Amino acid sequence: MSWFAVKTRERNLQDGLVHPCNMCAVRDHSVCASLDADEQARVNQIMTQIDMGDGSTIFDEAEPATHVFNITSGGVKVYKLLADGRRAITGFLFPGDFLGLMHRESYAFSAEALSATKLCRFPREKLERLLEEMPKLEHRLLGLASHELAAAQDQMLLLGRKTAKERLASFFLLLSNAARRHGRPDNPIELTMSRGDIADYLGLTIETVSRTVTHLKRDGIIQLLEGNRIQLSRPAKLQELAGLT
Amino acid sequence: MSWFAVKTRERNLQDGLVHPCNMCAVRDHSVCASLDADEQARVNQIMTQIDMGDGSTIFDEAEPATHVFNITSGGVKVYKLLADGRRAITGFLFPGDFLGLMHRESYAFSAEALSATKLCRFPREKLERLLEEMPKLEHRLLGLASHELAAAQDQMLLLGRKTAKERLASFFLLLSNAARRHGRPDNPIELTMSRGDIADYLGLTIETVSRTVTHLKRDGIIQLLEGNRIQLSRPAKLQELAGLT
DNA sequence: CGTAACGTTGAAAAGTTTCAACGGATGTGG
DNA sequence: CCACATCCGTTGAAACTTTTCAACGTTACG
């Protein structure tokens, strides 16, 4: 997206001419991108913007799935729990990402804001009715779902077969790539989530995450900067560790 | 589905009146279900039926994604590899399941037949063009993708946080539920895949799978029958182990 | 019948977790 | 402003689960 397009969008946004979800289009994943003005207006009508504070719950697993969401700013963690409290974070979502499955009566996971987060909220029933008339939107959602599915399979490979070191390397590269896609600097990456969240995402304990980060630091592969940021000093080595070779 | 409907379908199938993918509709997941006759015919035109022998490769990761598939009979394993050969099986697919992601230029995983398998093959480009005119079909695919995504998240919880015993318990229940959905007996379940496949699916080694099965057998929770079948003697205990409580 | 592939079992080794202690940052109240 | 508690992250040592290495039994198939 060119500088001009961004600026135009910002102006239109200020004037209330553009659906705020379009802000997310930097990742070309927003729900509304590729719709014409009339269609956008209709999607607009059923949408509500909401703000969530740091750590607040967006919805819980098994709750009736009344809404779906599109993230405008901030970050979200999606997770599942076992009966005894063990947790697996199945994904971190950022601006432009879609939250909530279609075609389901209840949520299959819980979602919580990582930091102050803005969301566009859609009543699922209304959105599904809209989808019947707007195949383009459904096409887009299918694209998003395919993308998520591919990411989920990468994660299954990570959880099933990678060592702690390899998991951390993969994780840092994932964040770096996500940052680049969102048009933000991809090298000193920023960890917006706690060590506990990282552990539950990578299927490790907090202590193993901490130790492994220390090892990577000692090996000169990464550097810890202030503000929970990480410098990827040897990206090629990280790639190798991540097993993407 | 009633006995009558099944018989009618079989007859129509013999007469060539029904798209063979409809055979899969027992799980209400086939690509073609809910299309009218004309639409089915159009889908038919771009479809080729193919047979795959035991263990033969359907496609490999990173290959250009020229086709998508719908499984008619048999079974398929889907997997990803690391550079050094470590493997994670991300799913087992059975009749009615859809194989291959939409909106992607290359396959994100490899697929191989578990046993003699029949597939309906669709050129992806042609199917995508058809989708533009048949929103119902796209709607259906989105439903399938949502279902797959939910299953993937269950699997991430399993791989990230469950013990070997819990993984095996979850796996047996998964197979049992799948069999029931397909209208086959759900209690003595049949293992159509090798121990190595199970290990790569559960993120364990062959030996751990073998030992854990032995433990479950000693505890009287399961029984090994001839023909690679397993009797779930105490399903409630399995449920408890699987952590679905 | 012999060979190869698959599955089981045992013992040692490894990686990760658990338990425990400590340090630094943050925030609160006296 | 400082004492104090709390939360988060780090580090160490012991414990545990799973893996690795190795041997053996079983099954399938030429």
XYZ file of C-alpha atoms (C1' of nucleotides) in Angstrom:
550
model
C 0.000 0.000 0.000
C 1.423 3.365 -1.003
C 1.934 6.331 1.258
C -0.778 8.172 -0.624
C -3.314 5.423 -0.076
C -2.565 5.344 3.617
C -2.914 9.087 3.946
C -6.138 9.090 1.966
C -7.513 6.396 4.195
C -6.560 8.293 7.313
C -8.305 11.393 6.044
C -11.425 9.479 5.077
C -11.360 7.771 8.417
C -11.330 11.117 10.172
C -14.250 12.205 8.026
C -16.098 9.002 8.913
C -16.189 7.922 5.268
C -14.366 4.635 5.654
C -15.161 1.640 7.747
C -12.609 1.553 10.570
C -11.855 -2.062 9.847
C -10.187 -0.884 6.692
C -7.440 0.396 8.901
C -6.440 -3.204 9.187
C -5.962 -3.639 5.487
C -2.208 -3.283 5.795
C -2.193 -7.041 6.165
C -4.802 -7.361 3.436
C -6.771 -9.462 5.842
C -9.493 -7.134 7.052
C -13.036 -8.300 6.742
C -14.165 -5.378 4.633
C -11.400 -4.942 2.101
C -12.458 -5.470 -1.526
C -16.053 -4.471 -0.902
C -17.661 -1.579 -2.733
C -18.929 1.494 -0.887
C -22.524 0.285 -0.649
C -21.491 -3.090 0.703
C -19.154 -1.477 3.194
C -21.987 0.708 4.410
C -24.156 -2.353 5.002
C -21.420 -4.094 6.935
C -20.971 -0.841 8.812
C -24.567 -0.862 9.930
C -24.273 -4.102 11.853
C -20.864 -3.287 13.320
C -20.087 -1.876 16.757
C -16.674 -0.637 17.829
C -15.569 -1.675 21.264
C -12.555 -1.004 23.446
C -11.058 -3.607 25.709
C -8.653 -2.970 28.555
C -5.443 -4.871 29.133
C -6.215 -8.445 30.156
C -9.976 -8.248 29.795
C -11.889 -11.217 28.452
C -13.507 -10.869 25.043
C -15.360 -14.192 25.274
C -14.977 -17.587 26.916
C -14.950 -21.051 25.416
C -18.332 -22.780 25.169
C -20.210 -19.481 25.488
C -22.881 -18.991 22.789
C -21.071 -17.502 19.782
C -23.124 -14.342 19.439
C -20.475 -12.191 17.764
C -17.425 -12.262 15.584
C -14.711 -9.617 15.689
C -12.094 -7.884 13.621
C -9.152 -6.417 15.491
C -8.444 -2.738 14.868
C -5.589 -2.091 17.265
C -3.814 -3.841 20.120
C -3.519 -7.606 20.402
C -5.474 -10.669 21.461
C -4.561 -14.095 22.758
C -6.758 -17.086 21.984
C -6.562 -20.116 24.259
C -8.079 -23.375 25.435
C -8.009 -24.837 28.942
C -7.946 -28.340 30.377
C -10.088 -29.191 33.390
C -7.175 -28.728 35.808
C -6.189 -25.338 34.460
C -3.416 -26.256 32.052
C -3.601 -23.805 29.185
C -2.631 -23.807 25.529
C -2.573 -20.512 23.678
C -3.501 -21.386 20.114
C -2.733 -18.016 18.625
C -1.887 -14.367 19.030
C -3.964 -12.038 16.897
C -3.119 -8.527 15.784
C -4.752 -5.667 13.860
C -6.476 -6.951 10.748
C -6.980 -10.432 12.135
C -10.403 -11.982 12.305
C -11.599 -13.449 15.594
C -14.313 -16.080 15.985
C -15.228 -19.021 13.804
C -18.181 -18.967 11.435
C -20.866 -21.667 11.356
C -20.601 -22.534 15.041
C -23.092 -22.103 17.837
C -20.530 -21.674 20.592
C -16.975 -20.443 20.791
C -14.357 -23.187 20.524
C -11.829 -21.169 22.544
C -11.472 -18.170 24.836
C -10.101 -14.787 23.800
C -8.464 -12.126 25.933
C -6.885 -8.737 25.177
C -3.074 -8.689 25.443
C -3.065 -4.924 25.850
C -5.540 -2.086 25.292
C -7.368 -3.303 22.197
C -9.963 -1.938 19.807
C -12.302 -4.334 18.050
C -15.035 -4.175 15.448
C -17.811 -6.419 16.662
C -20.393 -8.073 14.367
C -23.482 -9.991 15.477
C -22.802 -13.393 13.966
C -26.403 -14.017 12.844
C -26.590 -10.707 11.023
C -23.196 -11.144 9.453
C -24.150 -14.615 8.235
C -27.303 -13.203 6.638
C -25.161 -10.542 5.014
C -22.773 -13.202 3.748
C -25.612 -14.838 1.832
C -25.892 -11.687 -0.222
C -22.215 -10.803 -0.358
C -20.267 -13.754 -1.736
C -17.126 -11.631 -1.926
C -17.116 -11.322 1.818
C -17.507 -15.060 2.247
C -14.716 -15.594 -0.275
C -12.545 -13.361 1.832
C -13.380 -15.238 5.023
C -12.531 -18.520 3.333
C -9.157 -17.057 2.437
C -8.627 -16.038 6.051
C -9.649 -19.471 7.293
C -7.246 -21.181 4.870
C -4.471 -18.953 6.093
C -5.271 -19.725 9.736
C -5.388 -23.424 8.970
C -1.940 -23.359 7.403
C -0.631 -21.482 10.450
C -2.262 -24.036 12.748
C -0.447 -26.836 10.938
C 2.884 -25.072 11.294
C 2.131 -24.815 14.989
C 1.288 -28.521 15.233
C 4.671 -29.324 13.700
C 6.288 -27.014 16.246
C 4.445 -28.484 19.229
C 4.804 -32.073 18.132
C 8.387 -32.206 16.951
C 10.527 -29.171 17.718
C 12.914 -28.705 20.641
C 12.636 -25.753 23.030
C 15.380 -23.872 21.179
C 13.703 -24.482 17.837
C 10.353 -23.361 19.222
C 11.724 -20.053 20.450
C 13.543 -19.468 17.165
C 10.329 -20.157 15.240
C 8.401 -17.870 17.552
C 10.732 -14.922 17.118
C 10.652 -15.313 13.355
C 6.870 -15.523 13.447
C 6.652 -12.237 15.341
C 9.177 -10.675 13.019
C 7.224 -11.708 9.939
C 3.960 -10.531 11.475
C 5.503 -7.150 12.263
C 6.767 -6.795 8.688
C 3.360 -7.678 7.273
C 1.837 -4.994 9.437
C 4.317 -2.470 8.112
C 6.242 -2.184 11.369
C 9.997 -2.727 11.823
C 10.745 -6.435 11.753
C 14.047 -6.574 13.472
C 14.031 -5.396 16.939
C 10.763 -7.216 17.627
C 8.544 -6.289 20.533
C 7.180 -8.940 22.873
C 3.725 -7.714 23.777
C 2.973 -10.878 25.746
C 4.315 -12.240 29.028
C 6.704 -15.182 29.432
C 3.750 -17.201 30.686
C 1.846 -16.503 27.484
C 4.843 -17.473 25.374
C 5.222 -20.687 27.372
C 1.584 -21.629 26.857
C 1.882 -20.831 23.165
C 4.991 -22.959 22.708
C 3.950 -25.857 24.951
C 6.763 -25.201 27.433
C 7.057 -23.893 31.002
C 7.949 -20.333 31.917
C 11.314 -21.527 33.212
C 12.227 -23.346 30.006
C 11.319 -20.279 27.947
C 13.480 -18.115 30.183
C 16.426 -20.512 30.083
C 16.211 -20.980 26.332
C 16.108 -17.237 25.713
C 19.224 -16.960 27.863
C 20.956 -19.642 25.773
C 20.087 -17.907 22.516
C 21.423 -14.696 24.009
C 24.681 -16.356 25.115
C 25.117 -17.830 21.638
C 24.878 -14.314 20.204
C 21.779 -15.181 18.182
C 19.557 -12.608 19.862
C 19.954 -9.615 22.167
C 17.558 -8.447 24.837
C 16.802 -4.729 24.582
C 14.878 -2.573 27.001
C 11.127 -2.473 26.662
C 10.711 -6.201 26.130
C 12.203 -5.919 22.694
C 14.485 -8.452 21.046
C 17.157 -7.852 18.474
C 17.547 -10.745 16.044
C 21.308 -10.594 15.629
C 21.655 -13.677 13.446
C 18.388 -14.148 11.568
C 19.919 -16.789 9.305
C 20.818 -18.883 12.334
C 17.264 -18.488 13.615
C 15.912 -19.654 10.266
C 18.145 -22.684 10.454
C 17.002 -23.475 13.991
C 13.365 -23.011 13.031
C 13.838 -25.843 10.548
C 12.427 -23.951 7.583
C 15.453 -24.900 5.529
C -29.828 -40.699 6.767
C -32.479 -43.385 6.379
C -31.999 -46.799 4.883
C -34.235 -45.764 2.019
C -32.149 -42.705 1.202
C -28.998 -44.759 1.195
C -30.496 -47.346 -1.098
C -31.830 -44.668 -3.413
C -28.460 -43.043 -3.593
C -26.757 -46.336 -4.357
C -29.189 -46.989 -7.163
C -28.752 -43.498 -8.604
C -25.060 -43.876 -8.322
C -25.121 -47.053 -10.341
C -27.192 -45.236 -12.916
C -24.704 -42.378 -12.974
C -27.319 -39.904 -11.811
C -25.582 -38.749 -8.655
C -22.220 -37.237 -8.138
C -20.064 -39.838 -6.415
C -18.988 -37.322 -3.814
C -22.468 -37.528 -2.451
C -21.494 -40.911 -1.166
C -19.597 -38.997 1.437
C -22.585 -37.101 2.674
C -22.991 -39.434 5.634
C -20.828 -36.979 7.475
C -22.653 -34.070 5.873
C -19.294 -32.745 4.869
C -19.045 -33.588 1.224
C -18.272 -30.810 -1.178
C -21.379 -31.274 -3.258
C -24.154 -31.742 -0.724
C -26.881 -29.082 -0.778
C -26.394 -28.273 -4.427
C -29.201 -28.612 -6.922
C -28.988 -31.057 -9.828
C -27.735 -28.497 -12.328
C -25.015 -27.287 -10.000
C -23.983 -30.841 -9.227
C -23.676 -31.531 -12.906
C -21.369 -28.557 -13.352
C -19.199 -29.652 -10.472
C -19.248 -33.111 -12.016
C -17.811 -31.818 -15.253
C -14.598 -30.616 -13.712
C -14.192 -33.643 -11.438
C -12.050 -36.715 -12.003
C -12.220 -39.838 -9.896
C -8.890 -41.345 -8.965
C -7.751 -44.410 -7.071
C -4.701 -44.431 -4.854
C -2.913 -47.489 -3.581
C -1.863 -48.041 0.003
C 0.910 -45.624 0.946
C 0.982 -43.711 -2.309
C 1.579 -39.972 -2.259
C -1.311 -37.715 -3.257
C 0.788 -34.543 -3.230
C 3.856 -33.140 -1.505
C 4.319 -29.963 0.471
C 5.402 -26.912 -1.537
C 4.259 -28.473 -4.816
C 2.060 -26.142 -6.910
C -1.486 -26.622 -5.605
C -3.106 -27.656 -8.859
C -5.952 -29.699 -7.386
C -8.187 -30.102 -4.385
C -9.767 -33.405 -3.391
C -12.733 -34.944 -1.702
C -12.252 -38.379 -0.199
C -14.726 -41.025 -1.304
C -13.380 -44.110 0.416
C -10.295 -45.153 2.344
C -8.202 -42.781 4.410
C -5.505 -40.153 4.073
C -2.790 -38.816 6.332
C -1.670 -35.214 6.070
C 1.784 -34.294 7.350
C 4.618 -31.801 7.478
C 8.344 -32.522 7.690
C 11.329 -30.789 9.235
C 14.594 -30.593 7.326
C 16.064 -33.576 9.197
C 13.082 -35.820 8.592
C 11.128 -35.386 11.807
C 7.474 -35.605 10.915
C 4.226 -34.297 12.345
C 0.972 -35.743 11.067
C -1.499 -32.881 11.274
C -4.587 -34.919 10.520
C -6.192 -38.139 9.368
C -8.911 -37.681 6.780
C -11.735 -40.055 5.926
C -14.595 -40.305 3.431
C -16.385 -36.978 3.128
C -13.393 -34.953 4.180
C -12.027 -32.213 1.994
C -8.336 -32.193 1.164
C -6.327 -29.158 0.111
C -6.588 -25.527 1.095
C -8.255 -22.922 -1.054
C -6.620 -19.623 -2.033
C -3.084 -20.944 -1.959
C -0.592 -21.368 -4.741
C 1.222 -24.316 -3.207
C 0.334 -27.087 -0.810
C 1.140 -26.331 2.827
C 1.523 -30.028 3.663
C 1.928 -33.473 2.119
C -0.841 -36.046 1.786
C -0.568 -39.810 1.521
C -3.107 -42.640 1.326
C -3.400 -44.732 4.498
C -4.974 -47.603 2.582
C -6.543 -48.092 -0.824
C -8.329 -44.779 -1.289
C -10.729 -43.269 -3.797
C -10.722 -39.529 -4.334
C -12.669 -36.984 -6.328
C -10.149 -34.584 -7.796
C -10.941 -30.993 -8.811
C -8.621 -28.622 -10.677
C -8.305 -25.801 -8.184
C -8.474 -23.003 -10.747
C -11.673 -24.357 -12.251
C -13.229 -24.995 -8.873
C -12.422 -21.447 -7.796
C -14.086 -20.080 -10.914
C -17.081 -22.247 -10.136
C -17.134 -20.947 -6.592
C -17.598 -17.420 -7.878
C -20.903 -18.490 -9.352
C -21.925 -20.898 -6.615
C -21.856 -19.107 -3.274
C -23.479 -22.104 -1.608
C -20.437 -24.184 -2.359
C -18.150 -21.546 -0.917
C -20.384 -21.323 2.132
C -19.979 -25.045 2.561
C -16.203 -24.853 2.251
C -16.108 -22.122 4.873
C -18.051 -24.398 7.189
C -15.546 -27.186 6.545
C -12.628 -24.854 7.163
C -14.140 -23.641 10.451
C -14.573 -27.238 11.525
C -10.974 -28.051 10.635
C -9.742 -25.000 12.475
C -11.560 -26.010 15.656
C -10.075 -29.507 15.353
C -6.620 -28.014 14.855
C -6.975 -26.046 18.072
C -7.991 -29.139 19.994
C -4.863 -30.773 18.626
C -2.678 -27.843 19.692
C -4.024 -28.219 23.225
C -3.218 -31.930 23.052
C 0.307 -31.434 21.719
C 1.121 -28.531 23.980
C -0.282 -29.670 27.290
C -1.429 -33.294 27.499
C 0.539 -36.258 28.821
C 1.132 -39.392 26.742
C -1.748 -41.186 28.461
C -4.096 -38.264 27.886
C -3.040 -38.040 24.244
C -3.826 -41.691 23.583
C -7.166 -41.400 25.382
C -8.054 -38.335 23.293
C -6.986 -40.127 20.135
C -9.146 -43.191 20.743
C -12.156 -41.003 21.492
C -11.482 -38.994 18.342
C -11.481 -42.143 16.229
C -14.581 -43.373 17.989
C -16.443 -40.140 17.337
C -15.290 -40.080 13.724
C -16.545 -43.646 13.228
C -19.935 -42.757 14.727
C -20.257 -39.712 12.478
C -19.571 -41.919 9.492
C -22.275 -44.307 10.602
C -19.887 -47.070 11.558
C -19.705 -48.818 14.946
C -17.998 -46.540 17.433
C -16.890 -48.969 20.037
C -14.513 -51.496 18.861
C -12.602 -48.906 16.865
C -10.306 -49.864 14.043
C -6.796 -48.460 13.797
C -6.205 -48.018 10.078
C -2.841 -46.372 10.690
C 0.496 -47.697 11.964
C 2.014 -47.047 15.392
C 4.478 -44.743 13.680
C 1.639 -42.686 12.235
C -0.060 -42.482 15.625
C 3.219 -41.377 17.208
C 3.732 -38.629 14.642
C 0.141 -37.515 15.113
C 0.414 -37.337 18.898
C 3.910 -35.868 19.075
C 5.349 -38.988 20.729
C 7.700 -41.816 19.758
C 6.561 -45.246 18.598
C 7.840 -46.733 21.855
C 5.903 -44.329 24.053
C 2.735 -45.035 22.097
C 3.278 -48.753 22.508
C 4.010 -48.519 26.216
C 1.076 -46.216 26.899
C -1.313 -48.515 25.062
C -0.009 -51.342 27.229
C -0.670 -49.294 30.369
C -4.216 -48.467 29.303
C -4.723 -52.154 28.599
C -3.359 -53.172 32.045
C -5.642 -50.631 33.701
C -8.605 -52.278 31.992
C -9.503 -49.109 30.124
C -9.084 -50.626 26.689
C -8.661 -54.097 25.171
C -6.689 -55.025 22.088
C -8.677 -57.135 19.646
C -7.467 -58.885 16.542
C -7.295 -56.886 13.342
C -5.821 -53.777 14.928
C -9.104 -53.039 16.641
C -9.523 -51.595 20.105
C -12.372 -52.101 22.532
C -13.028 -49.037 24.660
C -13.937 -50.862 27.879
C -14.317 -47.796 30.071
C -15.232 -44.869 27.821
C -16.033 -42.656 30.808
C -12.499 -43.113 32.107
C -11.168 -42.243 28.656
C -13.268 -39.071 28.632
C -11.848 -38.139 31.996
C -8.287 -38.760 30.815
C -8.880 -36.764 27.658
C -9.656 -33.765 29.865
C -12.968 -32.951 28.243
C -14.639 -32.770 31.631
C 10.549 -71.162 5.526
C 13.165 -66.955 5.626
C 13.266 -62.245 5.512
C 11.668 -57.722 6.394
C 8.552 -54.709 8.524
C 6.103 -53.776 12.603
C 5.303 -53.823 17.452
C 6.721 -54.648 22.277
C 9.698 -54.400 26.204
C 13.841 -53.043 29.042
C 17.532 -49.971 30.635
C 20.109 -45.868 30.170
C 20.167 -41.089 28.650
C 18.322 -36.781 27.657
C 15.329 -32.864 27.744
C 12.000 -30.622 30.222
C 9.503 -29.849 34.399
C 9.062 -29.119 39.202
C 10.413 -27.071 43.366
C 12.803 -23.443 45.450
C 15.263 -19.262 45.956
C 16.541 -14.775 44.400
C 16.539 -10.122 41.965
C 14.350 -6.342 39.819
C 10.474 -3.590 38.765
C 6.126 -1.626 40.133
C 2.793 0.147 43.202
C 0.787 1.150 47.822
C 0.457 3.090 52.281
C 2.443 4.847 56.375
C 10.333 9.256 50.839
C 10.969 4.838 52.267
C 9.325 0.241 53.839
C 6.796 -3.334 52.135
C 4.232 -6.449 49.296
C 3.457 -8.220 44.750
C 4.317 -9.604 40.243
C 7.408 -11.040 36.783
C 11.478 -13.019 35.183
C 15.830 -15.542 36.095
C 18.685 -19.208 37.871
C 19.893 -23.679 40.270
C 19.208 -28.536 41.604
C 16.419 -32.528 41.867
C 12.715 -35.190 39.880
C 10.161 -36.884 36.259
C 8.433 -38.016 31.706
C 9.748 -39.163 27.477
C 13.334 -40.442 24.311
C 17.076 -43.129 22.736
C 19.392 -47.324 22.124
C 19.015 -52.140 22.017
C 17.019 -56.605 21.955
C 13.399 -59.612 21.123
C 8.770 -61.404 19.470
C 5.188 -61.255 15.923
C 3.126 -60.687 11.637
C 2.993 -60.476 6.774
C 4.613 -61.900 2.511
C 7.601 -63.557 -1.113
